[in-house]
Amino acid sequence: MGEQENNKIGGGGGGGGNNAMAVDEAASAKGKSVGAADPRLQGISDAIRVVPHFPKPGIMFNDITELLLRPGVFKDAVDMFVERYRGMGIAAVAGIEARGFIFGPAIALAIGAKFIPLRKPKKLPGEVFSESYVLEYGMDCLEMHVGAIEPGEHVVVVDDLVATGGTLSAAIRLLERAGANVVECACLIGLPKFKDFYKLNGKPVYILVESRK
Amino acid sequence: MLFLQCQQPRVPSPSASAPPFRPRVSVAAPLSVRVTGGRRAQAVVAMASADARLAGIASSIRVIPDFPKPGIMFQDITTLLLDPKAFRDTIDLFVERYKDQRITVVAGVEARGFIFGPPIALAIGAKFVPLRKPKKLPGEVISEEYSLEYGTDKIEMHVGAVQANDRALVVDDLIATGGTLCAAVKLIERVGAKVVECACVIELPELKGRDKLGDRPIFVLVEADA
């Protein structure tokens, strides 16, 4: 069971990501000690239930619904993201359907940002951007409303979990096509490789806890 | 007891040529507040504040004609979500109503109920339970089937998420015919819990969703033409 060390400074991947550095430095400036795990993470990790062989054999599904049944833990998870992104000039939080809808809006409300739903095809009415992405077998597609983003706006993308990063990558592409500046991707759970701010499409990914087998 | 009612004029739905993301005042809501004598002044102030917030919420919702199919005027709340004040006010109005009602669980109907339910749950300290389309929830579930115009659909809830002594809210963005909401209510009642109220941002009264819910209470912020 892994625990993400919160607010690492200068997280992995050197190079670009000026905004990631800004987030890290600001988080450090808020007085978070490097290397000390936030005590809330234990409760968050404990509240994630692993369901074997879902949705198909061989997959160990990390299920957040138990966390949602623990109001204190749910609040802690949201608070950790809010503390990270508050005061950073984030104009919008984009949430990936459907579990990104559970966490994204609460974060958006707390930091005074817009909430933008990124949806499966044909759910959003009116004019949309569409971005296809590759699945293990076949393709899928993510959509966002035209006009939801003003060019140059700083955006955080939220989902419950990041595994291969395929969906999150599609979300980043969607937002960038609309002219957004994607500052970071935020997930409660991620594969261990995301623990050190592994970059996806050049964007840092911030996770609270590692996924469990 | 004094029963105050605030009513705004209904405005017909806008024409098909509406440009995207321009607010339309297309909705209105009766909002009733029951007060005792000594708190009358407070109630009037609360009413005025609620009025102002409701107007902002109503005007932030855009109507998309002929979606998902011809003849349907789709009430799109995504523009409300792009207005942080309107979104904040929406949640606040629900929280103000429910925070002292000992609600232990907020159930949200996939997917737009996932947007409004959790912030309410977090603010009032209740559990959040997602009610999902088939095969999305891992582990053991109970299902409730409901009718569509053509055919049927199903929603599911995790076994054990709601207990018999829970007091529940069911949240969705909109009530139309009431089919989905009714199925959601039944799921919760089947495990023995009490549905205190259904809460929606928008109601389409012409579609008579309230009739499907019978005597179960429903609270909505704004009404719109179907």
Tab-separated table of C-alpha atoms in Angstrom:
chain	number	residue	atom	x	y	z
A	1	MET	CA	0.000	0.000	0.000
A	2	GLY	CA	1.612	3.197	-1.047
A	3	GLU	CA	1.238	6.641	0.337
A	4	GLN	CA	1.903	9.738	-1.662
A	5	GLU	CA	4.192	12.223	0.030
A	6	ASN	CA	2.363	15.454	-0.259
A	7	ASN	CA	3.848	18.601	-1.705
A	8	LYS	CA	7.201	17.393	-2.927
A	9	ILE	CA	9.292	20.276	-4.182
A	10	GLY	CA	10.667	20.154	-7.699
A	11	GLY	CA	8.971	16.867	-8.470
A	12	GLY	CA	10.312	14.573	-11.145
A	13	GLY	CA	10.672	15.385	-14.783
A	14	GLY	CA	12.837	18.522	-14.851
A	15	GLY	CA	12.421	20.517	-18.019
A	16	GLY	CA	9.168	22.314	-18.727
A	17	GLY	CA	6.281	22.532	-16.325
A	18	ASN	CA	6.888	26.018	-15.015
A	19	ASN	CA	3.406	25.892	-13.596
A	20	ALA	CA	4.140	22.650	-11.759
A	21	MET	CA	7.129	24.322	-10.150
A	22	ALA	CA	4.955	27.255	-9.203
A	23	VAL	CA	2.442	24.921	-7.578
A	24	ASP	CA	5.221	23.098	-5.699
A	25	GLU	CA	6.892	26.281	-4.539
A	26	ALA	CA	3.678	27.844	-3.439
A	27	ALA	CA	2.675	24.679	-1.619
A	28	SER	CA	6.047	24.734	0.115
A	29	ALA	CA	5.559	28.374	0.957
A	30	LYS	CA	2.352	27.404	2.708
A	31	GLY	CA	4.524	25.619	5.226
A	32	LYS	CA	4.073	21.998	4.296
A	33	SER	CA	7.150	20.034	5.358
A	34	VAL	CA	8.888	18.024	2.667
A	35	GLY	CA	9.008	14.319	3.387
A	36	ALA	CA	6.340	14.215	6.137
A	37	ALA	CA	3.304	12.246	5.034
A	38	ASP	CA	0.011	14.011	5.683
A	39	PRO	CA	-1.862	12.067	8.387
A	40	ARG	CA	-5.075	12.258	6.376
A	41	LEU	CA	-3.583	9.968	3.727
A	42	GLN	CA	-3.854	6.877	5.914
A	43	GLY	CA	-7.612	7.235	6.207
A	44	ILE	CA	-7.914	7.883	2.494
A	45	SER	CA	-5.862	4.830	1.596
A	46	ASP	CA	-7.764	2.640	4.061
A	47	ALA	CA	-11.077	3.725	2.570
A	48	ILE	CA	-10.243	2.465	-0.906
A	49	ARG	CA	-11.633	-0.990	-1.570
A	50	VAL	CA	-9.958	-3.322	-4.058
A	51	VAL	CA	-12.422	-5.441	-6.029
A	52	PRO	CA	-10.730	-8.308	-7.895
A	53	HIS	CA	-11.525	-9.173	-11.487
A	54	PHE	CA	-13.641	-6.088	-12.231
A	55	PRO	CA	-14.638	-5.110	-14.867
A	56	LYS	CA	-12.886	-8.180	-16.252
A	57	PRO	CA	-10.591	-11.002	-15.081
A	58	GLY	CA	-7.134	-9.888	-14.057
A	59	ILE	CA	-8.056	-6.318	-13.198
A	60	MET	CA	-7.876	-5.276	-9.524
A	61	PHE	CA	-10.375	-2.433	-9.399
A	62	ASN	CA	-9.647	0.360	-6.907
A	63	ASP	CA	-13.123	1.385	-5.747
A	64	ILE	CA	-13.659	4.816	-4.148
A	65	THR	CA	-17.296	4.275	-3.159
A	66	GLU	CA	-16.327	3.187	0.365
A	67	LEU	CA	-14.465	6.479	0.787
A	68	LEU	CA	-17.649	8.337	-0.140
A	69	LEU	CA	-19.409	6.568	2.735
A	70	ARG	CA	-16.960	8.121	5.225
A	71	PRO	CA	-17.781	11.832	5.301
A	72	GLY	CA	-14.627	12.760	7.213
A	73	VAL	CA	-12.375	10.927	4.777
A	74	PHE	CA	-14.202	12.253	1.722
A	75	LYS	CA	-13.774	15.749	3.124
A	76	ASP	CA	-10.067	15.133	3.772
A	77	ALA	CA	-9.483	14.054	0.173
A	78	VAL	CA	-11.218	17.135	-1.194
A	79	ASP	CA	-9.451	19.390	1.320
A	80	MET	CA	-6.031	18.123	0.248
A	81	PHE	CA	-6.694	19.116	-3.354
A	82	VAL	CA	-8.261	22.432	-2.307
A	83	GLU	CA	-5.240	23.306	-0.161
A	84	ARG	CA	-2.981	22.560	-3.103
A	85	TYR	CA	-4.861	24.587	-5.714
A	86	ARG	CA	-6.387	27.461	-3.746
A	87	GLY	CA	-4.861	30.833	-4.527
A	88	MET	CA	-3.122	29.539	-7.668
A	89	GLY	CA	-5.327	31.403	-10.136
A	90	ILE	CA	-7.000	28.210	-11.315
A	91	ALA	CA	-9.931	29.352	-13.459
A	92	ALA	CA	-11.470	25.952	-14.061
A	93	VAL	CA	-11.564	22.407	-12.768
A	94	ALA	CA	-12.348	19.873	-15.482
A	95	GLY	CA	-13.753	16.553	-14.291
A	96	ILE	CA	-13.796	13.336	-16.291
A	97	GLU	CA	-17.113	11.505	-16.444
A	98	ALA	CA	-18.303	10.001	-14.218
A	99	ARG	CA	-16.168	9.630	-11.086
A	100	GLY	CA	-14.332	12.866	-11.816
A	101	PHE	CA	-17.738	14.494	-11.348
A	102	ILE	CA	-17.796	13.310	-7.735
A	103	PHE	CA	-14.586	15.100	-6.733
A	104	GLY	CA	-14.107	17.925	-9.241
A	105	PRO	CA	-17.107	20.132	-8.390
A	106	ALA	CA	-16.354	20.254	-4.660
A	107	ILE	CA	-12.801	21.339	-5.449
A	108	ALA	CA	-14.037	23.924	-7.958
A	109	LEU	CA	-16.532	25.379	-5.477
A	110	ALA	CA	-13.926	25.681	-2.749
A	111	ILE	CA	-11.396	27.487	-4.940
A	112	GLY	CA	-13.934	29.656	-6.756
A	113	ALA	CA	-13.333	28.051	-10.149
A	114	LYS	CA	-15.695	26.967	-12.910
A	115	PHE	CA	-16.481	23.271	-13.224
A	116	ILE	CA	-16.256	21.752	-16.698
A	117	PRO	CA	-17.599	18.231	-17.278
A	118	LEU	CA	-15.645	16.169	-19.803
A	119	ARG	CA	-18.102	13.625	-21.104
A	120	LYS	CA	-18.609	10.506	-23.181
A	121	PRO	CA	-19.897	11.160	-26.701
A	122	LYS	CA	-23.354	12.607	-27.313
A	123	LYS	CA	-24.051	13.558	-23.697
A	124	LEU	CA	-23.234	17.259	-23.975
A	125	PRO	CA	-25.807	19.298	-25.878
A	126	GLY	CA	-24.695	22.021	-28.258
A	127	GLU	CA	-21.311	22.502	-29.861
A	128	VAL	CA	-18.448	20.342	-28.574
A	129	PHE	CA	-14.790	19.503	-29.092
A	130	SER	CA	-14.181	15.750	-29.429
A	131	GLU	CA	-10.971	13.895	-28.713
A	132	SER	CA	-10.494	10.222	-29.473
A	133	TYR	CA	-8.184	7.974	-27.549
A	134	VAL	CA	-7.021	4.391	-27.703
A	135	LEU	CA	-8.245	1.691	-25.339
A	136	GLU	CA	-6.830	-1.775	-24.915
A	137	TYR	CA	-9.325	-2.891	-27.531
A	138	GLY	CA	-10.740	-0.159	-29.720
A	139	MET	CA	-11.215	3.545	-29.233
A	140	ASP	CA	-13.212	5.880	-27.019
A	141	CYS	CA	-13.940	9.564	-27.135
A	142	LEU	CA	-14.136	12.475	-24.690
A	143	GLU	CA	-16.035	15.710	-25.332
A	144	MET	CA	-16.043	19.252	-23.961
A	145	HIS	CA	-18.267	22.210	-24.693
A	146	VAL	CA	-16.997	24.861	-27.074
A	147	GLY	CA	-16.813	28.066	-25.080
A	148	ALA	CA	-16.283	26.455	-21.688
A	149	ILE	CA	-12.651	27.589	-21.715
A	150	GLU	CA	-11.303	31.035	-22.492
A	151	PRO	CA	-7.832	30.785	-24.064
A	152	GLY	CA	-5.073	31.132	-21.511
A	153	GLU	CA	-7.123	30.004	-18.522
A	154	HIS	CA	-5.347	27.806	-15.965
A	155	VAL	CA	-7.076	24.457	-15.546
A	156	VAL	CA	-6.748	21.426	-13.285
A	157	VAL	CA	-8.101	18.083	-14.564
A	158	VAL	CA	-9.638	15.737	-11.987
A	159	ASP	CA	-10.439	12.033	-12.049
A	160	ASP	CA	-10.658	9.422	-9.303
A	161	LEU	CA	-7.855	7.267	-10.647
A	162	VAL	CA	-5.055	7.278	-13.234
A	163	ALA	CA	-3.803	4.002	-14.660
A	164	THR	CA	-2.481	4.067	-18.222
A	165	GLY	CA	-3.217	7.776	-18.472
A	166	GLY	CA	-5.071	7.357	-21.760
A	167	THR	CA	-8.214	9.161	-20.650
A	168	LEU	CA	-6.298	11.877	-18.838
A	169	SER	CA	-4.113	12.436	-21.905
A	170	ALA	CA	-7.209	12.855	-24.034
A	171	ALA	CA	-8.558	15.356	-21.493
A	172	ILE	CA	-5.307	17.353	-21.651
A	173	ARG	CA	-5.429	17.412	-25.451
A	174	LEU	CA	-9.072	18.534	-25.396
A	175	LEU	CA	-8.353	21.380	-23.037
A	176	GLU	CA	-5.254	22.496	-24.909
A	177	ARG	CA	-7.139	22.536	-28.208
A	178	ALA	CA	-9.482	25.018	-26.564
A	179	GLY	CA	-6.494	27.130	-25.531
A	180	ALA	CA	-6.328	26.198	-21.862
A	181	ASN	CA	-3.137	26.016	-19.831
A	182	VAL	CA	-3.378	22.671	-18.046
A	183	VAL	CA	-1.511	23.230	-14.794
A	184	GLU	CA	-1.844	19.739	-13.345
A	185	CYS	CA	-3.877	16.541	-13.337
A	186	ALA	CA	-5.202	15.546	-9.927
A	187	CYS	CA	-6.307	12.033	-8.991
A	188	LEU	CA	-6.965	10.374	-5.663
A	189	ILE	CA	-5.323	7.137	-6.806
A	190	GLY	CA	-2.574	6.388	-9.280
A	191	LEU	CA	-0.207	3.669	-10.363
A	192	PRO	CA	3.060	3.904	-8.407
A	193	LYS	CA	4.866	5.522	-11.332
A	194	PHE	CA	2.791	8.656	-10.754
A	195	LYS	CA	4.066	9.079	-7.226
A	196	ASP	CA	6.954	11.282	-8.320
A	197	PHE	CA	5.058	13.734	-10.506
A	198	TYR	CA	5.461	11.620	-13.602
A	199	LYS	CA	4.506	13.783	-16.542
A	200	LEU	CA	1.672	12.977	-18.880
A	201	ASN	CA	1.823	14.895	-22.185
A	202	GLY	CA	4.314	17.096	-20.371
A	203	LYS	CA	1.825	17.830	-17.583
A	204	PRO	CA	2.436	16.818	-13.982
A	205	VAL	CA	0.088	14.353	-12.347
A	206	TYR	CA	-0.568	14.701	-8.630
A	207	ILE	CA	-1.936	11.683	-6.773
A	208	LEU	CA	-2.842	11.235	-3.127
A	209	VAL	CA	-2.311	7.478	-2.826
A	210	GLU	CA	-0.960	4.633	-4.918
A	211	SER	CA	-3.332	2.057	-6.344
A	212	ARG	CA	-3.306	-1.320	-4.645
A	213	LYS	CA	-3.187	-4.787	-6.120
B	1	MET	CA	-47.619	30.043	11.515
B	2	LEU	CA	-47.133	32.394	8.636
B	3	PHE	CA	-46.718	30.799	5.238
B	4	LEU	CA	-44.762	32.979	2.834
B	5	GLN	CA	-44.635	32.227	-0.830
B	6	CYS	CA	-42.426	33.870	-3.376
B	7	GLN	CA	-43.373	33.600	-6.983
B	8	GLN	CA	-41.674	35.009	-10.036
B	9	PRO	CA	-43.281	35.278	-13.447
B	10	ARG	CA	-42.625	32.409	-15.774
B	11	VAL	CA	-40.829	33.368	-18.951
B	12	PRO	CA	-41.308	31.210	-22.042
B	13	SER	CA	-38.351	29.216	-23.312
B	14	PRO	CA	-36.057	31.054	-25.722
B	15	SER	CA	-36.022	30.649	-29.471
B	16	ALA	CA	-33.871	28.135	-31.299
B	17	SER	CA	-31.367	30.752	-32.364
B	18	ALA	CA	-29.942	31.246	-28.863
B	19	PRO	CA	-26.148	31.658	-29.017
B	20	PRO	CA	-24.187	29.452	-26.625
B	21	PHE	CA	-23.582	30.504	-23.023
B	22	ARG	CA	-25.690	33.636	-22.990
B	23	PRO	CA	-27.893	33.431	-19.905
B	24	ARG	CA	-31.613	33.098	-20.424
B	25	VAL	CA	-34.215	33.683	-17.776
B	26	SER	CA	-36.316	30.739	-18.797
B	27	VAL	CA	-37.444	29.512	-15.437
B	28	ALA	CA	-39.161	30.554	-12.273
B	29	ALA	CA	-39.794	28.904	-8.953
B	30	PRO	CA	-42.229	29.097	-6.148
B	31	LEU	CA	-40.250	29.032	-2.948
B	32	SER	CA	-42.152	28.550	0.237
B	33	VAL	CA	-40.882	29.344	3.695
B	34	ARG	CA	-42.817	28.597	6.836
B	35	VAL	CA	-42.016	30.883	9.744
B	36	THR	CA	-43.256	31.657	13.221
B	37	GLY	CA	-44.065	35.214	14.223
B	38	GLY	CA	-40.812	36.219	15.917
B	39	ARG	CA	-38.681	35.234	12.961
B	40	ARG	CA	-40.751	37.012	10.362
B	41	ALA	CA	-38.187	39.734	9.697
B	42	GLN	CA	-35.415	37.181	9.323
B	43	ALA	CA	-37.586	35.193	6.962
B	44	VAL	CA	-38.253	38.207	4.765
B	45	VAL	CA	-34.538	38.845	4.466
B	46	ALA	CA	-33.914	35.158	3.770
B	47	MET	CA	-36.638	35.209	1.131
B	48	ALA	CA	-35.144	38.260	-0.563
B	49	SER	CA	-31.751	36.658	-0.589
B	50	ALA	CA	-33.179	33.405	-1.916
B	51	ASP	CA	-35.049	35.351	-4.624
B	52	ALA	CA	-31.905	37.050	-5.809
B	53	ARG	CA	-29.976	33.820	-5.845
B	54	LEU	CA	-32.730	31.946	-7.665
B	55	ALA	CA	-32.867	34.605	-10.361
B	56	GLY	CA	-29.157	34.218	-10.920
B	57	ILE	CA	-29.416	30.441	-11.005
B	58	ALA	CA	-32.336	30.503	-13.437
B	59	SER	CA	-30.578	32.864	-15.791
B	60	SER	CA	-27.444	30.740	-15.814
B	61	ILE	CA	-29.207	27.688	-17.257
B	62	ARG	CA	-29.271	27.511	-21.032
B	63	VAL	CA	-31.852	25.760	-23.145
B	64	ILE	CA	-30.770	23.757	-26.184
B	65	PRO	CA	-33.625	23.024	-28.588
B	66	ASP	CA	-34.040	19.630	-30.231
B	67	PHE	CA	-31.619	17.745	-28.007
B	68	PRO	CA	-31.238	14.810	-27.684
B	69	LYS	CA	-33.949	14.601	-30.312
B	70	PRO	CA	-36.338	16.915	-32.190
B	71	GLY	CA	-39.000	18.516	-30.052
B	72	ILE	CA	-37.098	18.314	-26.772
B	73	MET	CA	-35.966	21.566	-25.142
B	74	PHE	CA	-32.927	20.420	-23.177
B	75	GLN	CA	-32.212	22.223	-19.909
B	76	ASP	CA	-28.427	22.468	-19.842
B	77	ILE	CA	-26.897	23.056	-16.418
B	78	THR	CA	-23.309	23.137	-17.690
B	79	THR	CA	-23.566	26.913	-18.028
B	80	LEU	CA	-24.584	27.092	-14.377
B	81	LEU	CA	-21.414	25.164	-13.530
B	82	LEU	CA	-19.388	27.757	-15.450
B	83	ASP	CA	-20.730	30.470	-13.144
B	84	PRO	CA	-19.064	29.938	-9.754
B	85	LYS	CA	-21.530	32.187	-7.952
B	86	ALA	CA	-24.580	30.477	-9.445
B	87	PHE	CA	-23.132	27.051	-8.660
B	88	ARG	CA	-22.253	28.141	-5.116
B	89	ASP	CA	-25.758	29.564	-4.616
B	90	THR	CA	-27.365	26.367	-5.916
B	91	ILE	CA	-25.514	24.251	-3.384
B	92	ASP	CA	-26.104	26.776	-0.595
B	93	LEU	CA	-29.854	26.778	-1.147
B	94	PHE	CA	-29.979	22.992	-0.766
B	95	VAL	CA	-27.599	22.982	2.206
B	96	GLU	CA	-29.619	25.650	3.996
B	97	ARG	CA	-32.720	23.539	3.579
B	98	TYR	CA	-31.217	20.229	4.711
B	99	LYS	CA	-28.482	20.963	7.225
B	100	ASP	CA	-30.760	20.639	10.246
B	101	GLN	CA	-32.782	17.680	8.993
B	102	ARG	CA	-30.455	14.921	10.223
B	103	ILE	CA	-29.817	13.660	6.708
B	104	THR	CA	-27.346	10.762	6.854
B	105	VAL	CA	-27.039	9.954	3.159
B	106	VAL	CA	-27.192	11.865	-0.114
B	107	ALA	CA	-27.791	9.608	-3.117
B	108	GLY	CA	-26.916	11.074	-6.509
B	109	VAL	CA	-28.214	9.784	-9.812
B	110	GLU	CA	-25.549	9.238	-12.469
B	111	ALA	CA	-24.173	11.373	-13.953
B	112	ARG	CA	-25.374	14.927	-13.277
B	113	GLY	CA	-26.533	13.973	-9.795
B	114	PHE	CA	-22.834	13.308	-9.129
B	115	ILE	CA	-22.151	16.998	-9.689
B	116	PHE	CA	-24.675	18.383	-7.194
B	117	GLY	CA	-24.954	15.566	-4.651
B	118	PRO	CA	-21.403	15.396	-3.279
B	119	PRO	CA	-21.019	19.106	-2.427
B	120	ILE	CA	-24.328	18.916	-0.546
B	121	ALA	CA	-23.229	15.727	1.231
B	122	LEU	CA	-19.881	17.246	2.207
B	123	ALA	CA	-21.504	20.392	3.565
B	124	ILE	CA	-24.040	18.549	5.724
B	125	GLY	CA	-21.693	15.728	6.810
B	126	ALA	CA	-23.646	12.953	5.081
B	127	LYS	CA	-22.464	9.908	3.164
B	128	PHE	CA	-22.596	10.107	-0.631
B	129	VAL	CA	-23.977	7.118	-2.514
B	130	PRO	CA	-23.738	7.011	-6.310
B	131	LEU	CA	-26.723	5.450	-8.093
B	132	ARG	CA	-25.353	4.151	-11.361
B	133	LYS	CA	-26.208	2.689	-14.739
B	134	PRO	CA	-25.829	-1.113	-14.919
B	135	LYS	CA	-22.417	-2.754	-14.549
B	136	LYS	CA	-20.571	0.364	-13.388
B	137	LEU	CA	-20.487	-0.405	-9.668
B	138	PRO	CA	-18.065	-3.186	-8.694
B	139	GLY	CA	-19.145	-5.745	-6.133
B	140	GLU	CA	-22.633	-6.624	-4.980
B	141	VAL	CA	-25.477	-4.372	-6.075
B	142	ILE	CA	-29.249	-4.126	-6.027
B	143	SER	CA	-31.043	-2.976	-9.185
B	144	GLU	CA	-34.278	-1.207	-9.963
B	145	GLU	CA	-35.747	-1.237	-13.433
B	146	TYR	CA	-37.778	1.634	-14.826
B	147	SER	CA	-39.620	2.463	-18.037
B	148	LEU	CA	-38.357	4.646	-20.817
B	149	GLU	CA	-40.380	5.958	-23.715
B	150	TYR	CA	-39.218	2.884	-25.591
B	151	GLY	CA	-37.996	0.012	-23.456
B	152	THR	CA	-36.552	0.004	-19.966
B	153	ASP	CA	-33.409	1.009	-18.117
B	154	LYS	CA	-31.928	0.144	-14.736
B	155	ILE	CA	-30.142	1.884	-11.923
B	156	GLU	CA	-27.988	0.188	-9.318
B	157	MET	CA	-26.831	0.795	-5.764
B	158	HIS	CA	-24.176	-0.964	-3.707
B	159	VAL	CA	-25.439	-3.449	-1.151
B	160	GLY	CA	-24.662	-2.053	2.277
B	161	ALA	CA	-24.236	1.569	1.202
B	162	VAL	CA	-27.582	2.577	2.696
B	163	GLN	CA	-28.848	1.159	5.991
B	164	ALA	CA	-32.407	0.841	7.256
B	165	ASN	CA	-31.940	3.656	9.763
B	166	ASP	CA	-30.608	6.124	7.192
B	167	ARG	CA	-32.414	9.364	6.327
B	168	ALA	CA	-31.801	10.003	2.639
B	169	LEU	CA	-31.903	12.739	0.060
B	170	VAL	CA	-32.036	11.803	-3.601
B	171	VAL	CA	-30.387	14.371	-5.860
B	172	ASP	CA	-30.469	14.849	-9.613
B	173	ASP	CA	-30.118	17.908	-11.817
B	174	LEU	CA	-33.634	17.671	-13.204
B	175	ILE	CA	-36.963	15.895	-12.789
B	176	ALA	CA	-38.905	15.341	-16.003
B	177	THR	CA	-41.252	12.331	-16.121
B	178	GLY	CA	-39.925	11.169	-12.762
B	179	GLY	CA	-39.034	7.671	-13.963
B	180	THR	CA	-35.381	7.738	-12.925
B	181	LEU	CA	-36.029	9.526	-9.663
B	182	CYS	CA	-38.788	7.099	-8.753
B	183	ALA	CA	-36.476	4.144	-9.402
B	184	ALA	CA	-33.833	5.791	-7.234
B	185	VAL	CA	-36.290	6.320	-4.399
B	186	LYS	CA	-37.431	2.704	-4.594
B	187	LEU	CA	-33.861	1.412	-4.322
B	188	ILE	CA	-33.385	3.301	-1.088
B	189	GLU	CA	-36.769	2.330	0.311
B	190	ARG	CA	-36.091	-1.312	-0.479
B	191	VAL	CA	-33.284	-1.404	2.055
B	192	GLY	CA	-35.625	0.103	4.608
B	193	ALA	CA	-34.305	3.658	4.664
B	194	LYS	CA	-36.460	6.776	4.560
B	195	VAL	CA	-36.295	9.155	1.619
B	196	VAL	CA	-36.744	12.494	3.354
B	197	GLU	CA	-36.913	14.404	0.082
B	198	CYS	CA	-35.888	14.439	-3.559
B	199	ALA	CA	-33.915	17.516	-4.525
B	200	CYS	CA	-33.491	18.766	-8.083
B	201	VAL	CA	-32.277	21.994	-9.579
B	202	ILE	CA	-34.952	22.002	-12.296
B	203	GLU	CA	-38.467	20.626	-12.678
B	204	LEU	CA	-40.468	20.289	-15.879
B	205	PRO	CA	-43.932	20.424	-14.298
B	206	GLU	CA	-45.769	19.637	-17.535
B	207	LEU	CA	-44.275	16.145	-17.482
B	208	LYS	CA	-45.883	15.479	-14.095
B	209	GLY	CA	-42.917	13.814	-12.447
B	210	ARG	CA	-44.446	14.645	-9.052
B	211	ASP	CA	-47.313	12.273	-9.763
B	212	LYS	CA	-44.876	9.372	-10.152
B	213	LEU	CA	-43.354	10.206	-6.788
B	214	GLY	CA	-46.755	10.057	-5.119
B	215	ASP	CA	-46.658	11.553	-1.671
B	216	ARG	CA	-42.861	11.609	-1.447
B	217	PRO	CA	-41.693	15.199	-1.105
B	218	ILE	CA	-39.653	16.897	-3.800
B	219	PHE	CA	-37.923	20.252	-3.645
B	220	VAL	CA	-36.801	22.126	-6.754
B	221	LEU	CA	-35.161	25.483	-7.291
B	222	VAL	CA	-36.514	26.409	-10.681
B	223	GLU	CA	-39.224	25.325	-13.091
B	224	ALA	CA	-39.024	25.243	-16.870
B	225	ASP	CA	-41.229	24.523	-19.841
B	226	ALA	CA	-40.855	21.032	-21.287
